[in-house]
Short mmCIF file of C-alpha atoms in Angstrom, two decimals:
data_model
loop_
_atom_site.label_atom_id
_atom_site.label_comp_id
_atom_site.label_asym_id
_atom_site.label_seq_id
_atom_site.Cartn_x
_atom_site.Cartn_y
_atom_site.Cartn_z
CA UNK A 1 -18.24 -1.00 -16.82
CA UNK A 2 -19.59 -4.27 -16.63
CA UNK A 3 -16.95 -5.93 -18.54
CA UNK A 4 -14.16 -4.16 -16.31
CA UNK A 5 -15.91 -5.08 -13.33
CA UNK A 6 -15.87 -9.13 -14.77
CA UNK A 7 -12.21 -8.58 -15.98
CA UNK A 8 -11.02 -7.52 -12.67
CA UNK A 9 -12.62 -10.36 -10.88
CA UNK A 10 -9.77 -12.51 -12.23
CA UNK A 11 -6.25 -13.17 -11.54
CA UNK A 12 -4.68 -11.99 -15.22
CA UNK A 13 -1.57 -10.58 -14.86
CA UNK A 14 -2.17 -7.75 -18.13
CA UNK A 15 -2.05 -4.22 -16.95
CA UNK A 16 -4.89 -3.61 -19.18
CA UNK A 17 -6.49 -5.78 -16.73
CA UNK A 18 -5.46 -5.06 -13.70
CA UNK A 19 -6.09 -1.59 -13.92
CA UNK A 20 -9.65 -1.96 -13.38
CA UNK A 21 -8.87 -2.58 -9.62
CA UNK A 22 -7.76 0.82 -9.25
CA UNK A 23 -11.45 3.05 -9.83
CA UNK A 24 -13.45 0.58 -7.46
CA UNK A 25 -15.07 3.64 -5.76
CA UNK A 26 -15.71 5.82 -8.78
CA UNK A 27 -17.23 2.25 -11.00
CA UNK A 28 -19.58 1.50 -8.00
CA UNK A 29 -21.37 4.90 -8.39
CA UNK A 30 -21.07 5.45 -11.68
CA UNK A 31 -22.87 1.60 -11.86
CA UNK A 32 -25.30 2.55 -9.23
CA UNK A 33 -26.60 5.88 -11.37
CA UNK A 34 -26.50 3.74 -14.68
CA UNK A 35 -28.74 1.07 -13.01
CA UNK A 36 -30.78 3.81 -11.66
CA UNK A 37 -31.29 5.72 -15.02
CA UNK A 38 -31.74 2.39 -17.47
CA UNK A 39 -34.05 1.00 -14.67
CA UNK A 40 -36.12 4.24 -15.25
CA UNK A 41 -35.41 4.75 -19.17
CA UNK A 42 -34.45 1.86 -20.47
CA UNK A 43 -36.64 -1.21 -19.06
CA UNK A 44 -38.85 -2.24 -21.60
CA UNK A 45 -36.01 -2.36 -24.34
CA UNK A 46 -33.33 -3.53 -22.20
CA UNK A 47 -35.02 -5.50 -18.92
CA UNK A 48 -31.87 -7.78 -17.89
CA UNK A 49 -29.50 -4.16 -18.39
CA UNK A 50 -30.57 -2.52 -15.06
CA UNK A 51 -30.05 -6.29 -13.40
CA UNK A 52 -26.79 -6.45 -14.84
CA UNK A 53 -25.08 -2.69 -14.03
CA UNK A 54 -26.93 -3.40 -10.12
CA UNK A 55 -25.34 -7.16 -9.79
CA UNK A 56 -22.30 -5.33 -10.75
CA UNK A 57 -22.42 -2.86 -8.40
CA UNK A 58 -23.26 -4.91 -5.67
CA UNK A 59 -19.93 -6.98 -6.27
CA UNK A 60 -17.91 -3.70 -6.25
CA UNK A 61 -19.65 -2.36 -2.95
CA UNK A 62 -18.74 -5.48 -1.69
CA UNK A 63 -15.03 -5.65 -2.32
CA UNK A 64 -14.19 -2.04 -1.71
CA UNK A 65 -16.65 -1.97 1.66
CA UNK A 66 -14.03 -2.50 4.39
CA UNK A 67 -12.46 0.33 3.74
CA UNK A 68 -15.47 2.69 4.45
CA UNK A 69 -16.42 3.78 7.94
CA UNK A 70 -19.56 1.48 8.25
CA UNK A 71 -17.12 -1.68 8.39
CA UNK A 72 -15.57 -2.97 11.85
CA UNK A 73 -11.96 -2.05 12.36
CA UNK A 74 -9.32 -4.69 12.28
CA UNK A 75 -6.46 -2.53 14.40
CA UNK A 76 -8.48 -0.85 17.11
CA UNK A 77 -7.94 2.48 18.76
CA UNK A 78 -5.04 3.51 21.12
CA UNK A 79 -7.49 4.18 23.63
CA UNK A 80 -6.89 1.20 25.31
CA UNK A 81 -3.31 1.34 25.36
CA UNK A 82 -1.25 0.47 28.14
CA UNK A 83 1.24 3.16 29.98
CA UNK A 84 4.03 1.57 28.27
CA UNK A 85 3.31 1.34 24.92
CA UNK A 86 5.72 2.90 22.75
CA UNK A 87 4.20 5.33 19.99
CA UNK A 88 5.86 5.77 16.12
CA UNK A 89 4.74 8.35 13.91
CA UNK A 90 5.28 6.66 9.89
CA UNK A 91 5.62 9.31 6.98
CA UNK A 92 5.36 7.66 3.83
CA UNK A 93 6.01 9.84 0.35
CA UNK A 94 6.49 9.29 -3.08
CA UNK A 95 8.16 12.62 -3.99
CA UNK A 96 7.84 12.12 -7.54
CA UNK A 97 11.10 12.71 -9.02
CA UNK A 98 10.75 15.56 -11.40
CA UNK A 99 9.30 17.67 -8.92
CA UNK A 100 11.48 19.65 -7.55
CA UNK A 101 9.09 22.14 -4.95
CA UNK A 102 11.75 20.72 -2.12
CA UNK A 103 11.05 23.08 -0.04
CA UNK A 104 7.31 22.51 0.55
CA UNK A 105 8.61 18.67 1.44
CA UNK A 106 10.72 19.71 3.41
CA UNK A 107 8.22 22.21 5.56
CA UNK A 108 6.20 19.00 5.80
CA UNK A 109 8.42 16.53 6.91
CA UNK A 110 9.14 19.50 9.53
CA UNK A 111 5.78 20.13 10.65
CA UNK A 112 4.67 16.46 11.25
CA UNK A 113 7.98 15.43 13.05
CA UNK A 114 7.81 11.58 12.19
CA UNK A 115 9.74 8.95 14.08
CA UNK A 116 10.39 6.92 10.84
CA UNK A 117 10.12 8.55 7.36
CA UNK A 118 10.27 6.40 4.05
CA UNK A 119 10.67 8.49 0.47
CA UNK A 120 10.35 6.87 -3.19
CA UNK A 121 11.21 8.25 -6.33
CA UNK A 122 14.02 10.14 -4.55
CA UNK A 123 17.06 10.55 -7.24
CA UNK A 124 20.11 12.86 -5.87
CA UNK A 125 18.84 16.39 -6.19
CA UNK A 126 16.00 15.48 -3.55
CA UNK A 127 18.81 13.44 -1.37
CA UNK A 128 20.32 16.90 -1.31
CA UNK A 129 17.66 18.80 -0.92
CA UNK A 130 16.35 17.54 1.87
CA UNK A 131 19.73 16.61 3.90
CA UNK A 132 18.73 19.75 6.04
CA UNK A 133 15.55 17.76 7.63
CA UNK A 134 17.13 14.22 7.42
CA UNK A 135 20.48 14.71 8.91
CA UNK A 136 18.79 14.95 12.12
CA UNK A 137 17.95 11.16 12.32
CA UNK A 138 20.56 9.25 12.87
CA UNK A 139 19.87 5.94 11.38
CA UNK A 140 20.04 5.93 7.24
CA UNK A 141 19.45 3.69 4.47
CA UNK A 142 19.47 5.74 0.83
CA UNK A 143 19.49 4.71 -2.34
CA UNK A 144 18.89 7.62 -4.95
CA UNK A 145 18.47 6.83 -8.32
CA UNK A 146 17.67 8.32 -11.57
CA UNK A 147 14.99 6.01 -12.56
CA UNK A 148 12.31 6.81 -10.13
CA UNK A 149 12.79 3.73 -8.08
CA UNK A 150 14.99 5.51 -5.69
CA UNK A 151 14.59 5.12 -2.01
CA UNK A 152 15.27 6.45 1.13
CA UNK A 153 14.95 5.87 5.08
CA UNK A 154 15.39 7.29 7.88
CA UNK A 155 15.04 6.87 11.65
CA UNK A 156 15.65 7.84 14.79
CA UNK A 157 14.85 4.77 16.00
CA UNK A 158 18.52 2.47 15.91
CA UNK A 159 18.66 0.00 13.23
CA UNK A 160 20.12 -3.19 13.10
CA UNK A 161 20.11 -6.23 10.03
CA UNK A 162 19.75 -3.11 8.38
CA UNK A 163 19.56 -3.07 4.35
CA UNK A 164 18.45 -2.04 0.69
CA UNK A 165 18.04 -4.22 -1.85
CA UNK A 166 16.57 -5.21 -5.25
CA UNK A 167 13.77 -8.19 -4.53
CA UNK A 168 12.13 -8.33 -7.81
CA UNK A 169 13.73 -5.94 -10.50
CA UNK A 170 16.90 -4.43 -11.24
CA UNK A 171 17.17 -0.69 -10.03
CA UNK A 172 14.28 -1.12 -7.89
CA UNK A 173 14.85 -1.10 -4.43
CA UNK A 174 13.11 -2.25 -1.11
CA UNK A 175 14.59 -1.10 2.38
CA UNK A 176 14.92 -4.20 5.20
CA UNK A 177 15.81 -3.29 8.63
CA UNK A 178 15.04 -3.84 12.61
CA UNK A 179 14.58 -1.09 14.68
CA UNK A 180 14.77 -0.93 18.42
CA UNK A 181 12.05 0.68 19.79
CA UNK A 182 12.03 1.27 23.38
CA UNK A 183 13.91 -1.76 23.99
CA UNK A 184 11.46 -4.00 21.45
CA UNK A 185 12.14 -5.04 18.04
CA UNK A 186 10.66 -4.57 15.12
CA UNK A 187 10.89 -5.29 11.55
CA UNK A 188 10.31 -3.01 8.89
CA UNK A 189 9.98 -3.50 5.56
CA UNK A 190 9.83 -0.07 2.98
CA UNK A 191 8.55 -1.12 -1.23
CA UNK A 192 7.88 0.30 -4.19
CA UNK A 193 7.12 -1.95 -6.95
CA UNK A 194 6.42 -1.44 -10.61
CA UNK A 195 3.02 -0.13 -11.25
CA UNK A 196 0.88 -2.03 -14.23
CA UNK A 197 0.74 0.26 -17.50
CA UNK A 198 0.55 -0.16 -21.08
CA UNK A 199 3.84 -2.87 -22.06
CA UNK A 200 4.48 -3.25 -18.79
CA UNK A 201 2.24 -5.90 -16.87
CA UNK A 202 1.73 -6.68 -12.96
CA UNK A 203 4.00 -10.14 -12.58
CA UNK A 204 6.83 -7.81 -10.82
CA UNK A 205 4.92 -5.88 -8.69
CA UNK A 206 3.01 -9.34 -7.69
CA UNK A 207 5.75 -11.22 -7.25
CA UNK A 208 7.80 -7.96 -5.09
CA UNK A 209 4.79 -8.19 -2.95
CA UNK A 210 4.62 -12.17 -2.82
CA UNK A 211 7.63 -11.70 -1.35
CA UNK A 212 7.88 -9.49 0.82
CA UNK A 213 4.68 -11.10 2.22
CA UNK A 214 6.35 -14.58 2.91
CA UNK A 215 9.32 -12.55 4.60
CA UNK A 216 7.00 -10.79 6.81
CA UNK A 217 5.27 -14.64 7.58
CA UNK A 218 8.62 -15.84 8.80
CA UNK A 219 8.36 -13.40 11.42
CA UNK A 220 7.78 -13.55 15.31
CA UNK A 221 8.67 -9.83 15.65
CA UNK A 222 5.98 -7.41 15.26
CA UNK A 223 6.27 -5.75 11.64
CA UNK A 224 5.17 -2.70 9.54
CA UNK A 225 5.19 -2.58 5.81
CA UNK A 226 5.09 0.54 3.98
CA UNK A 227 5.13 2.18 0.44
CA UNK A 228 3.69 2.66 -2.38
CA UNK A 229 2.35 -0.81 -3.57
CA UNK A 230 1.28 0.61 -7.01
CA UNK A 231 -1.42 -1.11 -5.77
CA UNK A 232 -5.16 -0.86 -3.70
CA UNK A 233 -6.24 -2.50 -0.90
CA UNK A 234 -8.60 -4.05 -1.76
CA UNK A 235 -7.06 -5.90 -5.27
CA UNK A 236 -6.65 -9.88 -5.30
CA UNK A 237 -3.38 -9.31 -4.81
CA UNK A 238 -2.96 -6.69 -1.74
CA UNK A 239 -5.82 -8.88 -0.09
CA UNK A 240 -3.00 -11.77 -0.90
CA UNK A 241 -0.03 -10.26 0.18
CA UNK A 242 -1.96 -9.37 3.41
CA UNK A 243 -2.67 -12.80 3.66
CA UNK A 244 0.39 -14.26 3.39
CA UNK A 245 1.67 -11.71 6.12
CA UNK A 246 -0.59 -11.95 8.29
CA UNK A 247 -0.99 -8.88 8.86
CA UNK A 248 -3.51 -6.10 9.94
CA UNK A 249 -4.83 -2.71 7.92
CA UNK A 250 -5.04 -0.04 10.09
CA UNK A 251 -7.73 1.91 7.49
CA UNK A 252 -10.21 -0.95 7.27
CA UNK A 253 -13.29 0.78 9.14
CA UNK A 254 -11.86 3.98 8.95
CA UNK A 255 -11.62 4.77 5.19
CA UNK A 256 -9.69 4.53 2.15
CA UNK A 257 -7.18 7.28 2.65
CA UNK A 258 -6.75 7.70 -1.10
CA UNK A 259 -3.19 9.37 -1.77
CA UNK A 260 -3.23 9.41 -5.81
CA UNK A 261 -3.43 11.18 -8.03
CA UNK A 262 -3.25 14.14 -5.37
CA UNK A 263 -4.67 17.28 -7.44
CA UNK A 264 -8.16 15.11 -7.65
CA UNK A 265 -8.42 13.33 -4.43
CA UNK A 266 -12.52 12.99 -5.50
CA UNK A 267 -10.87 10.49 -7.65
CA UNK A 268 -7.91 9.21 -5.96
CA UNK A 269 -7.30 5.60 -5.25
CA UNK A 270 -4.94 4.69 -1.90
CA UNK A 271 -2.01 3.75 -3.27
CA UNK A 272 0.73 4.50 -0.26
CA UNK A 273 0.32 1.69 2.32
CA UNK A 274 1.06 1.28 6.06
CA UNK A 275 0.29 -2.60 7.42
CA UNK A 276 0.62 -3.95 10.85
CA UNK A 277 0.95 -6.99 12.68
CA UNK A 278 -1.65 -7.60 15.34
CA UNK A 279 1.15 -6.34 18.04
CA UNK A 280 -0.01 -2.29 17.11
CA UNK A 281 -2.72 0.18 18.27
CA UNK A 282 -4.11 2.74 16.03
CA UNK A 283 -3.75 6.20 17.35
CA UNK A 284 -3.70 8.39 13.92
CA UNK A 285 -3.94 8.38 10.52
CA UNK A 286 -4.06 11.67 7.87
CA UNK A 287 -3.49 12.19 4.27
CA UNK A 288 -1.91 15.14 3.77
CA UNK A 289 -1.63 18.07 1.63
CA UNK A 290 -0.75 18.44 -1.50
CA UNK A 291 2.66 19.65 -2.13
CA UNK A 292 3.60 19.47 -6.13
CA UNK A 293 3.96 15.30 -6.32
CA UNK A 294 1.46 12.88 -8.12
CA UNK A 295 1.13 11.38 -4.66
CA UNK A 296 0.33 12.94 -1.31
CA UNK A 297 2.16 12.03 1.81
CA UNK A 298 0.28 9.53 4.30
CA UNK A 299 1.39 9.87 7.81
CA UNK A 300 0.08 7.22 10.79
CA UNK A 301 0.59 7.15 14.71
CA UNK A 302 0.64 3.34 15.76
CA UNK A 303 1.19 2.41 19.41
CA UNK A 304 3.38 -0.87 20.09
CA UNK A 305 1.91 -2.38 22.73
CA UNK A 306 1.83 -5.96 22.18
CA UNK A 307 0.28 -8.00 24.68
CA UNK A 308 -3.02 -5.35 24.99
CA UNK A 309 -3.14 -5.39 21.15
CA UNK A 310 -3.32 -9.41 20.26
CA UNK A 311 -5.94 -8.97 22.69
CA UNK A 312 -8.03 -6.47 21.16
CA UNK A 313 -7.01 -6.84 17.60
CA UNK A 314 -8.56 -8.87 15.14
CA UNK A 315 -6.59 -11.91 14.15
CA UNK A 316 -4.77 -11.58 11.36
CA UNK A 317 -6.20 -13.78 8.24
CA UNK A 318 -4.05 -16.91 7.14
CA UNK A 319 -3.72 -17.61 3.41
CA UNK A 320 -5.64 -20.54 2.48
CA UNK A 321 -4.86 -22.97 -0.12
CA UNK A 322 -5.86 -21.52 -2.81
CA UNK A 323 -4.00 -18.41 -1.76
CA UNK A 324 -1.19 -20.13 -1.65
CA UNK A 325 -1.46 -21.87 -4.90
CA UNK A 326 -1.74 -18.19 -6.38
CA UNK A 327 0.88 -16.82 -4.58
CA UNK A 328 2.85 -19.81 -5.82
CA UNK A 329 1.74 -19.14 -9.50
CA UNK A 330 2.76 -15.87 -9.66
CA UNK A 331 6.29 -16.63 -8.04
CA UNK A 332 6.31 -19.68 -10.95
CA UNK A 333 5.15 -16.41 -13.68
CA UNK A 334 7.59 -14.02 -12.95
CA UNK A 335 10.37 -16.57 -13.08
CA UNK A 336 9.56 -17.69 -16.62
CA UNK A 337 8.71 -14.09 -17.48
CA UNK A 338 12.24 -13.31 -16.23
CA UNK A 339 13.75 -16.17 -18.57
CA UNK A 340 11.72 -15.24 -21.41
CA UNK A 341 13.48 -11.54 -21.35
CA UNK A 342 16.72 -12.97 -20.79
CA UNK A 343 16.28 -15.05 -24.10
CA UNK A 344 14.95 -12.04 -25.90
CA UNK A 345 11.33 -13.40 -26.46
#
C-alpha cells in the first residue's frame, strides 16, 4: 500500500503504475485501519510503521477529497438559473460489447429521455439493436466496430462541423461536433481512450486526452467532454487534461459517481466523465442501474446559461508551467513510442 501510494505519486507512464490511481478510495481506508491496528499492535516493534501507513493516508484523502460531499462545488446548482437557460440531459454508456441484454439498454435510454446520448464499445449488433430508440434523434455520428472502440452519437440537438475520428490510435474513435442549442453553440467532444493494462501502457490514453484538452483550450464556445477516460478524476493526468481545458467538474463537492466495475459499485472507481466549461449550471447528476455491462450508465442535467454561470462558477484552473511541460512530454512520448512500433522495437 505504501509503495502504490509512492508509485502513483509520479508521472510513469507503466500501467503497472498507473493503475494505482484507480483504488484511491478503497487504499485510503484500507491505510487508515492498517495505521489504526499497527498503531495498537504493532508499536513497539515497528514505531515509524503506523507513521508511515497514516502519512500515506493523509496524501490519498487529500487527492481523492474533492470529490466527496464535504468539498465546495466548482459548477454550482441550477437554482440560480435564469428563465432562459437552455437545459441538456447527457447519457453516457459504455455498453460493453459482448453484452448483448439490448433490451434492458434500450428500456433505459427510454426511460431517461436524454437530449444527447454518447455509446462506446458499440460494434454492429448493438447499432442494430438499438436503431428502435436512436432513430428518433435526428442528428447521427456512428462508428461501430468490432474492437470495442466503437462509438456512437446521437442528438436531437442539430449538429454542425460535425465528425468522428481517430486522435491517438488506429480503430479508436473520438466524436467532434457543434450543436445548436436554443440558438447557442456548443462544442462537444465524445472519447474513449485505451485503458492501462498489463503490455499495454498509458502514453495513448495520455496523449488522446492531451489532446483533446488543447482542442477544448482553443475554444470560446462553451464545451462538454464526455466518455469513458479509462481514467479517474482525480489522476495526474485527468487533473491535467482538466487543466489544459479549462474546464469545470460538475461532481467535485457532490461525489465520485463511480460507474465501474458496476456489479460492485462498493468498489467502483468513476470512470465515465462529463466536464464543463464555466458557461453550465448543474441541475442533475445519477449513476444508474446496472443493466449487464462492466460499466453503468451516468446521466447529467446541465443548464446553459452563460452569463449567470461565469458568475457563479468557479474559474476554471489554467495549466501552469509545469503542466504544460508534462503535457508536452507526454505528446513528445507517444510520438517516439509511435516510431518505435513502426520500426518494430
Amino acid at each position: 500500500m505504501i509503495a502504490g501510494s509512492l508509485a502513483s505519486a509520479t508521472w510513469f507512464e507503466q500501467w503497472w503504475i498507473r493503475v494505482w490511481d484507480f483504488p484511491r478510495l478503497q487504499i485510503f481506508i484500507t491505510l487508515c485501519v492498517l495505521a489504526g491496528l499497527t498503531a495498537v499492535l504493532d508499536r513497539k516493534t515497528r514505531p515509524v510503521l503506523p507513521l508511515l501507513l497514516a502519512v500515506c493516508a493523509v496524501w490519498q484523502g487529500y487527492r481523492i477529497f474533492p470529490h466527496s460531499f464535504l468539498a465546495a462545488t466548482e459548477v454550482k446548482s441550477a437554482a440560480a438559473a435564469s428563465d432562459d437557460a437552455a437545459c441538456i440531459r447527457v447519457f453516457a454508456f459504455n455498453v460493453l460489447q459482448d453484452n448483448r441484454d439490448y433490451a434492458r439498454a434500450l428500456e433505459l435510454i427510454r426511460e431517461e429521455n436524454p437530449d444527447v446520448i454518447l455509446l462506446t464499445e458499440t460494434d454492429d449488433a448493438w447499432a442494430a439493436a438499438l436503431e428502435p430508440v436512436l432513430r428518433n434523434y435526428p442528428h447521427r455520428l456512428d462508428r461501430p466496430l468490432p474492437n470495442t472502440y466503437g462509438m456512437m452519437f446521437a442528438s436531437r440537438f442539430a449538429m454542425t462541423d460535425a465528425t468522428i475520428q481517430d486522435l491517438a490510435m488506429p480503430e479508436t474513435p473520438s466524436v467532434m461536433a457543434t450543436l445548436s442549442v436554443d440558438g447557442r453553440k456548443v462544442r462537444f467532444f465524445g472519447i474513449h481512450p485505451h485503458p492501462p493494462r498489463p503490455g499495454i501502457d498509458t502514453d495513448e490514453r495520455d496523449f488522446e486526452l492531451v489532446r483533446v484538452g488543447r482542442l477544448a483550450e482553443t475554444e470560446t464556445r462553451p464545451v462538454m467532454v464526455v466518455g469513458d477516460f479509462n481514467d479517474v478524476a482525480w489522476s495526474n493526468t485527468s487533473e491535467l487534461f482538466k487543466k489544459t481545458a479549462r474546464l469545470l467538474d460538475p461532481r467535485i463537492g457532490r461525489g465520485s459517481f463511480a460507474t465501474f466495475p458496476s456489479n460492485m459499485i462498493w468498489l467502483a472507481w468513476p470512470l465515465d466523465h462529463i466536464f464543463v466549461s464555466e458557461h453550465f449550471l448543474f441541475k442533475d447528476m445519477r449513476v444508474l442501474r446496472d443493466i449487464g455491462s462492466d460499466h453503468r450508465a451516468i446521466v447529467s442535467d446541465l443548464c446553459l446559461d452563460p452569463d449567470r454561470a461565469e458568475r457563479l462558477n468557479d474559474e476554471p484552473e489554467a495549466a501552469d508551467r509545469s503542466d504544460r511541460a508534462n503535457a508536452r512530454d507526454i505528446a513528445e512520448d507517444y510520438v517516439e513510442a509511435r516510431k518505435d512500433k513502426a520500426a518494430g522495437n
